[in-house]
C-alpha positions as protocol buffer text, in pm:
chain_id: "A"
residue {
  index: 1
  type: MET
  ca { x: 0 y: 0 z: 0 }
}
residue {
  index: 2
  type: PRO
  ca { x: 144 y: 343 z: -91 }
}
residue {
  index: 3
  type: ASP
  ca { x: 251 y: 562 z: 197 }
}
residue {
  index: 4
  type: THR
  ca { x: 30 y: 848 z: 77 }
}
residue {
  index: 5
  type: GLN
  ca { x: -312 y: 684 z: 60 }
}
residue {
  index: 6
  type: LEU
  ca { x: -534 y: 983 z: 125 }
}
residue {
  index: 7
  type: THR
  ca { x: -903 y: 1049 z: 77 }
}
residue {
  index: 8
  type: VAL
  ca { x: -1020 y: 1410 z: 65 }
}
residue {
  index: 9
  type: THR
  ca { x: -1383 y: 1514 z: 102 }
}
residue {
  index: 10
  type: LEU
  ca { x: -1469 y: 1874 z: 15 }
}
residue {
  index: 11
  type: SER
  ca { x: -1789 y: 2070 z: 61 }
}
residue {
  index: 12
  type: GLY
  ca { x: -1842 y: 2434 z: -15 }
}
residue {
  index: 13
  type: GLU
  ca { x: -1945 y: 2664 z: -295 }
}
residue {
  index: 14
  type: GLY
  ca { x: -1878 y: 2449 z: -599 }
}
residue {
  index: 15
  type: VAL
  ca { x: -1661 y: 2232 z: -816 }
}
residue {
  index: 16
  type: GLY
  ca { x: -1422 y: 2518 z: -898 }
}
residue {
  index: 17
  type: ASP
  ca { x: -1320 y: 2559 z: -535 }
}
residue {
  index: 18
  type: ALA
  ca { x: -1288 y: 2181 z: -495 }
}
residue {
  index: 19
  type: ARG
  ca { x: -1049 y: 2173 z: -791 }
}
residue {
  index: 20
  type: VAL
  ca { x: -840 y: 2456 z: -643 }
}
residue {
  index: 21
  type: VAL
  ca { x: -796 y: 2256 z: -320 }
}
residue {
  index: 22
  type: VAL
  ca { x: -712 y: 1935 z: -507 }
}
residue {
  index: 23
  type: ARG
  ca { x: -453 y: 2120 z: -718 }
}
residue {
  index: 24
  type: ALA
  ca { x: -287 y: 2242 z: -399 }
}
residue {
  index: 25
  type: LEU
  ca { x: -262 y: 1883 z: -274 }
}
residue {
  index: 26
  type: GLU
  ca { x: -121 y: 1763 z: -608 }
}
residue {
  index: 27
  type: GLN
  ca { x: 200 y: 1948 z: -523 }
}
residue {
  index: 28
  type: ALA
  ca { x: 260 y: 1708 z: -235 }
}
residue {
  index: 29
  type: PHE
  ca { x: 86 y: 1390 z: -354 }
}
residue {
  index: 30
  type: GLY
  ca { x: 76 y: 1393 z: -734 }
}
residue {
  index: 31
  type: ALA
  ca { x: -243 y: 1367 z: -935 }
}
residue {
  index: 32
  type: PRO
  ca { x: -554 y: 1223 z: -770 }
}
residue {
  index: 33
  type: ASP
  ca { x: -735 y: 924 z: -913 }
}
residue {
  index: 34
  type: GLU
  ca { x: -996 y: 1165 z: -1049 }
}
residue {
  index: 35
  type: LEU
  ca { x: -1058 y: 1540 z: -1035 }
}
residue {
  index: 36
  type: PRO
  ca { x: -1389 y: 1671 z: -896 }
}
residue {
  index: 37
  type: SER
  ca { x: -1611 y: 1726 z: -1198 }
}
residue {
  index: 38
  type: ASP
  ca { x: -1981 y: 1714 z: -1112 }
}
residue {
  index: 39
  type: GLU
  ca { x: -2110 y: 2072 z: -1133 }
}
residue {
  index: 40
  type: LYS
  ca { x: -2429 y: 1983 z: -941 }
}
residue {
  index: 41
  type: ALA
  ca { x: -2264 y: 1803 z: -648 }
}
residue {
  index: 42
  type: THR
  ca { x: -2241 y: 1972 z: -310 }
}
residue {
  index: 43
  type: VAL
  ca { x: -1976 y: 1730 z: -182 }
}
residue {
  index: 44
  type: HIS
  ca { x: -1668 y: 1634 z: -384 }
}
residue {
  index: 45
  type: MET
  ca { x: -1409 y: 1362 z: -326 }
}
residue {
  index: 46
  type: ALA
  ca { x: -1055 y: 1299 z: -442 }
}
residue {
  index: 47
  type: THR
  ca { x: -830 y: 1004 z: -365 }
}
residue {
  index: 48
  type: PHE
  ca { x: -452 y: 1017 z: -381 }
}
residue {
  index: 49
  type: THR
  ca { x: -276 y: 681 z: -398 }
}
residue {
  index: 50
  type: GLY
  ca { x: 64 y: 765 z: -545 }
}
residue {
  index: 51
  type: GLU
  ca { x: 396 y: 807 z: -378 }
}
residue {
  index: 52
  type: ALA
  ca { x: 468 y: 1131 z: -194 }
}
residue {
  index: 53
  type: ARG
  ca { x: 651 y: 1398 z: -390 }
}
residue {
  index: 54
  type: ALA
  ca { x: 960 y: 1576 z: -263 }
}
residue {
  index: 55
  type: GLU
  ca { x: 877 y: 1895 z: -81 }
}
residue {
  index: 56
  type: GLY
  ca { x: 949 y: 2213 z: -266 }
}
residue {
  index: 57
  type: SER
  ca { x: 826 y: 2567 z: -281 }
}
residue {
  index: 58
  type: PRO
  ca { x: 451 y: 2551 z: -328 }
}
residue {
  index: 59
  type: THR
  ca { x: 297 y: 2741 z: -616 }
}
residue {
  index: 60
  type: ALA
  ca { x: -27 y: 2926 z: -563 }
}
residue {
  index: 61
  type: PRO
  ca { x: -308 y: 2689 z: -664 }
}
residue {
  index: 62
  type: GLY
  ca { x: -565 y: 2967 z: -706 }
}
residue {
  index: 63
  type: HIS
  ca { x: -814 y: 3149 z: -490 }
}
residue {
  index: 64
  type: LEU
  ca { x: -1127 y: 3019 z: -324 }
}
residue {
  index: 65
  type: SER
  ca { x: -1457 y: 3194 z: -390 }
}
residue {
  index: 66
  type: ALA
  ca { x: -1608 y: 3079 z: -58 }
}
residue {
  index: 67
  type: PRO
  ca { x: -1511 y: 2877 z: 250 }
}
residue {
  index: 68
  type: VAL
  ca { x: -1450 y: 2507 z: 185 }
}
residue {
  index: 69
  type: ALA
  ca { x: -1485 y: 2237 z: 451 }
}
residue {
  index: 70
  type: VAL
  ca { x: -1222 y: 1969 z: 398 }
}
residue {
  index: 71
  type: THR
  ca { x: -1184 y: 1629 z: 560 }
}
residue {
  index: 72
  type: VAL
  ca { x: -858 y: 1444 z: 497 }
}
residue {
  index: 73
  type: GLN
  ca { x: -839 y: 1079 z: 593 }
}
residue {
  index: 74
  type: GLY
  ca { x: -558 y: 828 z: 563 }
}
residue {
  index: 75
  type: ALA
  ca { x: -224 y: 725 z: 707 }
}
residue {
  index: 76
  type: PRO
  ca { x: -105 y: 962 z: 982 }
}
residue {
  index: 77
  type: GLY
  ca { x: 191 y: 1089 z: 776 }
}
residue {
  index: 78
  type: ALA
  ca { x: -29 y: 1161 z: 475 }
}
residue {
  index: 79
  type: VAL
  ca { x: -288 y: 1344 z: 685 }
}
residue {
  index: 80
  type: ARG
  ca { x: -17 y: 1553 z: 849 }
}
residue {
  index: 81
  type: ARG
  ca { x: 140 y: 1637 z: 514 }
}
residue {
  index: 82
  type: ALA
  ca { x: -198 y: 1727 z: 361 }
}
residue {
  index: 83
  type: SER
  ca { x: -280 y: 1953 z: 656 }
}
residue {
  index: 84
  type: GLU
  ca { x: 58 y: 2128 z: 628 }
}
residue {
  index: 85
  type: THR
  ca { x: 23 y: 2168 z: 250 }
}
residue {
  index: 86
  type: LEU
  ca { x: -324 y: 2321 z: 283 }
}
residue {
  index: 87
  type: ALA
  ca { x: -209 y: 2552 z: 565 }
}
residue {
  index: 88
  type: ARG
  ca { x: 66 y: 2689 z: 339 }
}
residue {
  index: 89
  type: ALA
  ca { x: -173 y: 2743 z: 48 }
}
residue {
  index: 90
  type: PHE
  ca { x: -482 y: 2882 z: 225 }
}
residue {
  index: 91
  type: THR
  ca { x: -604 y: 3050 z: 542 }
}
residue {
  index: 92
  type: THR
  ca { x: -688 y: 2737 z: 738 }
}
residue {
  index: 93
  type: ARG
  ca { x: -881 y: 2675 z: 1058 }
}
residue {
  index: 94
  type: ASP
  ca { x: -845 y: 2338 z: 1231 }
}
residue {
  index: 95
  type: GLU
  ca { x: -1193 y: 2199 z: 1304 }
}
residue {
  index: 96
  type: GLY
  ca { x: -1088 y: 1878 z: 1480 }
}
residue {
  index: 97
  type: ALA
  ca { x: -928 y: 1539 z: 1436 }
}
residue {
  index: 98
  type: ALA
  ca { x: -985 y: 1173 z: 1513 }
}
residue {
  index: 99
  type: SER
  ca { x: -730 y: 895 z: 1528 }
}
residue {
  index: 100
  type: GLY
  ca { x: -766 y: 521 z: 1484 }
}
residue {
  index: 101
  type: ASP
  ca { x: -514 y: 241 z: 1499 }
}
residue {
  index: 102
  type: GLN
  ca { x: -379 y: 296 z: 1149 }
}
residue {
  index: 103
  type: GLU
  ca { x: -566 y: 598 z: 1013 }
}
residue {
  index: 104
  type: GLN
  ca { x: -628 y: 956 z: 1103 }
}
residue {
  index: 105
  type: GLU
  ca { x: -895 y: 1202 z: 1004 }
}
residue {
  index: 106
  type: ARG
  ca { x: -870 y: 1580 z: 1022 }
}
residue {
  index: 107
  type: GLN
  ca { x: -1133 y: 1844 z: 947 }
}
residue {
  index: 108
  type: LEU
  ca { x: -1021 y: 2183 z: 820 }
}
residue {
  index: 109
  type: LEU
  ca { x: -1203 y: 2495 z: 710 }
}
residue {
  index: 110
  type: LEU
  ca { x: -1029 y: 2677 z: 425 }
}
residue {
  index: 111
  type: GLU
  ca { x: -1119 y: 3042 z: 394 }
}
residue {
  index: 112
  type: PRO
  ca { x: -1089 y: 3270 z: 87 }
}
């Protein structure tokens, strides 16, 4: 199993903001299995299963039009790295976390 198995659930204004968040995570995790695409959906998901990328200077992924609630779930290292990546790219508020034996989950609110 790859060390970066990560599932991201996003809810907010629309698919455009979901794509902006996913693009920010691509810098650390590579491309997701699929980009959010359903214009009518109110909740979007992306799964990253590749190997972690080397850390570098993040590029600006774009701007959010509204707040986006994000839940990242996966291996503890992947969740930590996703949280750090999002905190560098956006104004981020930690909304809580839960830990299991082998997985973690963290809720974040990303603000425009």
